[in-house]
Amino acid sequence: MGFELGTDGPGAIVVGVDGSPTSMRAAAYAAGLARRQRTRLIAVYARTTPTTLLTIADHSGMAVNAVLDAQEELEQQLRAEIHGWGADSEVIIRQGDPMTVLAEVAKETRADALIVGSSASFGHRIAGSLAIRLVRYGKWPVTVVP
């Protein structure tokens, strides 16, 4: 693909959000970047299914309902906040693994960059964080916001 005059810079920025403080900082950073570069911002939330262990141990269903309620609340919060971001923005919410969902949306929207929050989880230091997995996938520049 050759250079096209007037098309340099990102055409779309995808940011992963999950409600954590670092992902919300990543969303704010991405919104500012999209606004300054006059580009489209796509916030992606990958809803995950409660783990099998949780569903087995949760005889009453209260824990699973609490997880689903929290996901629903985050979805509503994102949809409400997007109007204040001041960029050409949209929220995409899908069920699935965050890595897979982010990669699918980035490919579908022809994103030029991915932005995610850093992970503080101990398990991610062993298995690899989402950011590291995205970098290894090697399709887009990845910015990690602390």
Short mmCIF file of C-alpha atoms in Angstrom, two decimals:
data_model
loop_
_atom_site.label_atom_id
_atom_site.label_comp_id
_atom_site.label_asym_id
_atom_site.label_seq_id
_atom_site.Cartn_x
_atom_site.Cartn_y
_atom_site.Cartn_z
CA MET A 1 0.00 0.00 0.00
CA GLY A 2 1.42 3.36 -1.02
CA PHE A 3 1.39 6.68 0.76
CA GLU A 4 -1.76 8.75 0.28
CA LEU A 5 -1.53 12.49 0.76
CA GLY A 6 -3.66 13.61 3.71
CA THR A 7 -4.05 10.16 5.22
CA ASP A 8 -1.08 10.03 7.52
CA GLY A 9 -1.76 9.50 11.20
CA PRO A 10 -4.18 7.06 12.75
CA GLY A 11 -7.56 6.49 11.14
CA ALA A 12 -8.97 4.75 14.20
CA ILE A 13 -7.79 4.09 17.72
CA VAL A 14 -9.11 1.10 19.67
CA VAL A 15 -8.99 1.18 23.46
CA GLY A 16 -9.76 -1.78 25.68
CA VAL A 17 -11.82 -1.03 28.77
CA ASP A 18 -12.85 -3.33 31.60
CA GLY A 19 -13.71 -0.91 34.39
CA SER A 20 -10.33 -1.14 36.12
CA PRO A 21 -8.62 2.13 37.04
CA THR A 22 -5.85 1.55 34.48
CA SER A 23 -8.32 0.81 31.68
CA MET A 24 -10.27 3.97 32.49
CA ARG A 25 -7.02 5.97 32.39
CA ALA A 26 -6.29 4.30 29.04
CA ALA A 27 -9.73 5.40 27.79
CA ALA A 28 -9.10 8.99 28.90
CA TYR A 29 -5.67 8.97 27.24
CA ALA A 30 -7.10 7.47 24.04
CA ALA A 31 -9.93 10.02 23.99
CA GLY A 32 -7.46 12.89 24.26
CA LEU A 33 -5.25 11.40 21.55
CA ALA A 34 -8.22 10.84 19.23
CA ARG A 35 -9.45 14.38 19.84
CA ARG A 36 -6.04 15.92 19.11
CA GLN A 37 -5.49 13.80 16.01
CA ARG A 38 -9.09 14.16 14.85
CA THR A 39 -9.55 10.44 14.49
CA ARG A 40 -12.18 7.88 15.42
CA LEU A 41 -12.09 6.30 18.87
CA ILE A 42 -13.52 2.84 19.48
CA ALA A 43 -13.83 1.71 23.11
CA VAL A 44 -14.08 -2.08 23.35
CA TYR A 45 -15.44 -3.96 26.34
CA ALA A 46 -15.13 -7.74 26.27
CA ARG A 47 -17.74 -9.23 28.57
CA THR A 48 -16.50 -12.47 30.03
CA THR A 49 -18.54 -15.40 31.21
CA PRO A 50 -18.23 -16.11 34.95
CA THR A 51 -15.70 -18.87 35.54
CA THR A 52 -16.79 -22.47 35.88
CA LEU A 53 -15.40 -22.60 39.42
CA LEU A 54 -17.56 -19.64 40.42
CA THR A 55 -20.68 -21.19 38.89
CA ILE A 56 -20.05 -24.55 40.60
CA ALA A 57 -19.50 -22.98 44.03
CA ASP A 58 -22.40 -20.55 43.62
CA HIS A 59 -25.45 -22.67 44.45
CA SER A 60 -27.75 -19.68 44.93
CA GLY A 61 -26.61 -17.86 41.78
CA MET A 62 -25.92 -14.66 43.73
CA ALA A 63 -22.23 -14.45 42.81
CA VAL A 64 -22.88 -14.98 39.11
CA ASN A 65 -25.67 -12.39 39.20
CA ALA A 66 -23.33 -9.94 40.93
CA VAL A 67 -20.74 -10.40 38.15
CA LEU A 68 -23.37 -9.93 35.45
CA ASP A 69 -24.80 -6.85 37.23
CA ALA A 70 -21.31 -5.31 37.47
CA GLN A 71 -20.78 -5.92 33.74
CA GLU A 72 -24.12 -4.32 32.93
CA GLU A 73 -23.30 -1.30 35.11
CA LEU A 74 -19.93 -0.84 33.38
CA GLU A 75 -21.61 -1.05 29.97
CA GLN A 76 -24.08 1.69 30.97
CA GLN A 77 -21.28 3.84 32.40
CA LEU A 78 -19.26 3.58 29.18
CA ARG A 79 -22.23 4.46 27.00
CA ALA A 80 -22.97 7.48 29.21
CA GLU A 81 -19.37 8.73 29.31
CA ILE A 82 -18.60 8.40 25.62
CA HIS A 83 -20.46 11.61 24.77
CA GLY A 84 -18.12 13.60 27.02
CA TRP A 85 -14.98 12.30 25.30
CA GLY A 86 -15.30 14.89 22.57
CA ALA A 87 -14.12 12.68 19.73
CA ASP A 88 -15.81 10.65 17.01
CA SER A 89 -16.39 7.79 19.47
CA GLU A 90 -18.29 4.56 19.79
CA VAL A 91 -18.50 1.70 22.26
CA ILE A 92 -18.41 -1.91 21.09
CA ILE A 93 -19.37 -4.59 23.58
CA ARG A 94 -18.90 -8.25 22.80
CA GLN A 95 -18.80 -11.51 24.69
CA GLY A 96 -15.44 -13.28 24.75
CA ASP A 97 -11.77 -13.30 25.60
CA PRO A 98 -10.41 -9.71 25.69
CA MET A 99 -7.44 -10.51 23.43
CA THR A 100 -9.65 -12.11 20.78
CA VAL A 101 -12.32 -9.42 20.96
CA LEU A 102 -9.80 -6.54 20.74
CA ALA A 103 -8.01 -8.16 17.80
CA GLU A 104 -11.29 -8.79 15.96
CA VAL A 105 -12.54 -5.23 16.44
CA ALA A 106 -9.16 -3.73 15.50
CA LYS A 107 -9.12 -5.77 12.31
CA GLU A 108 -12.76 -5.00 11.42
CA THR A 109 -12.35 -1.26 11.98
CA ARG A 110 -8.89 -1.08 10.40
CA ALA A 111 -7.48 0.38 13.58
CA ASP A 112 -4.05 1.94 13.43
CA ALA A 113 -3.34 1.68 17.15
CA LEU A 114 -4.45 -0.17 20.27
CA ILE A 115 -4.38 1.32 23.75
CA VAL A 116 -4.81 -0.71 26.93
CA GLY A 117 -4.26 -0.21 30.63
CA SER A 118 -1.44 -2.04 32.36
CA SER A 119 -2.27 -5.06 34.47
CA ALA A 120 -1.41 -5.32 38.14
CA SER A 121 -2.51 -8.94 38.40
CA PHE A 122 0.07 -11.43 39.67
CA GLY A 123 -1.29 -14.09 37.32
CA HIS A 124 -0.53 -11.88 34.34
CA ARG A 125 3.12 -11.80 35.31
CA ILE A 126 3.17 -15.57 34.80
CA ALA A 127 0.74 -16.09 31.89
CA GLY A 128 1.33 -12.76 30.17
CA SER A 129 -0.78 -9.65 30.27
CA LEU A 130 -3.18 -8.58 27.57
CA ALA A 131 -0.73 -5.88 26.47
CA ILE A 132 2.11 -8.37 26.07
CA ARG A 133 -0.13 -10.76 24.13
CA LEU A 134 -1.21 -7.92 21.81
CA VAL A 135 2.41 -6.87 21.22
CA ARG A 136 3.37 -10.48 20.45
CA TYR A 137 0.46 -10.73 18.03
CA GLY A 138 2.25 -7.94 16.18
CA LYS A 139 -0.49 -6.43 14.04
CA TRP A 140 -0.81 -2.95 15.56
CA PRO A 141 1.22 -0.52 17.65
CA VAL A 142 0.21 -1.01 21.29
CA THR A 143 0.32 1.71 23.92
CA VAL A 144 0.13 0.63 27.56
CA VAL A 145 -1.15 3.22 30.02
CA PRO A 146 -0.06 2.75 33.66
#
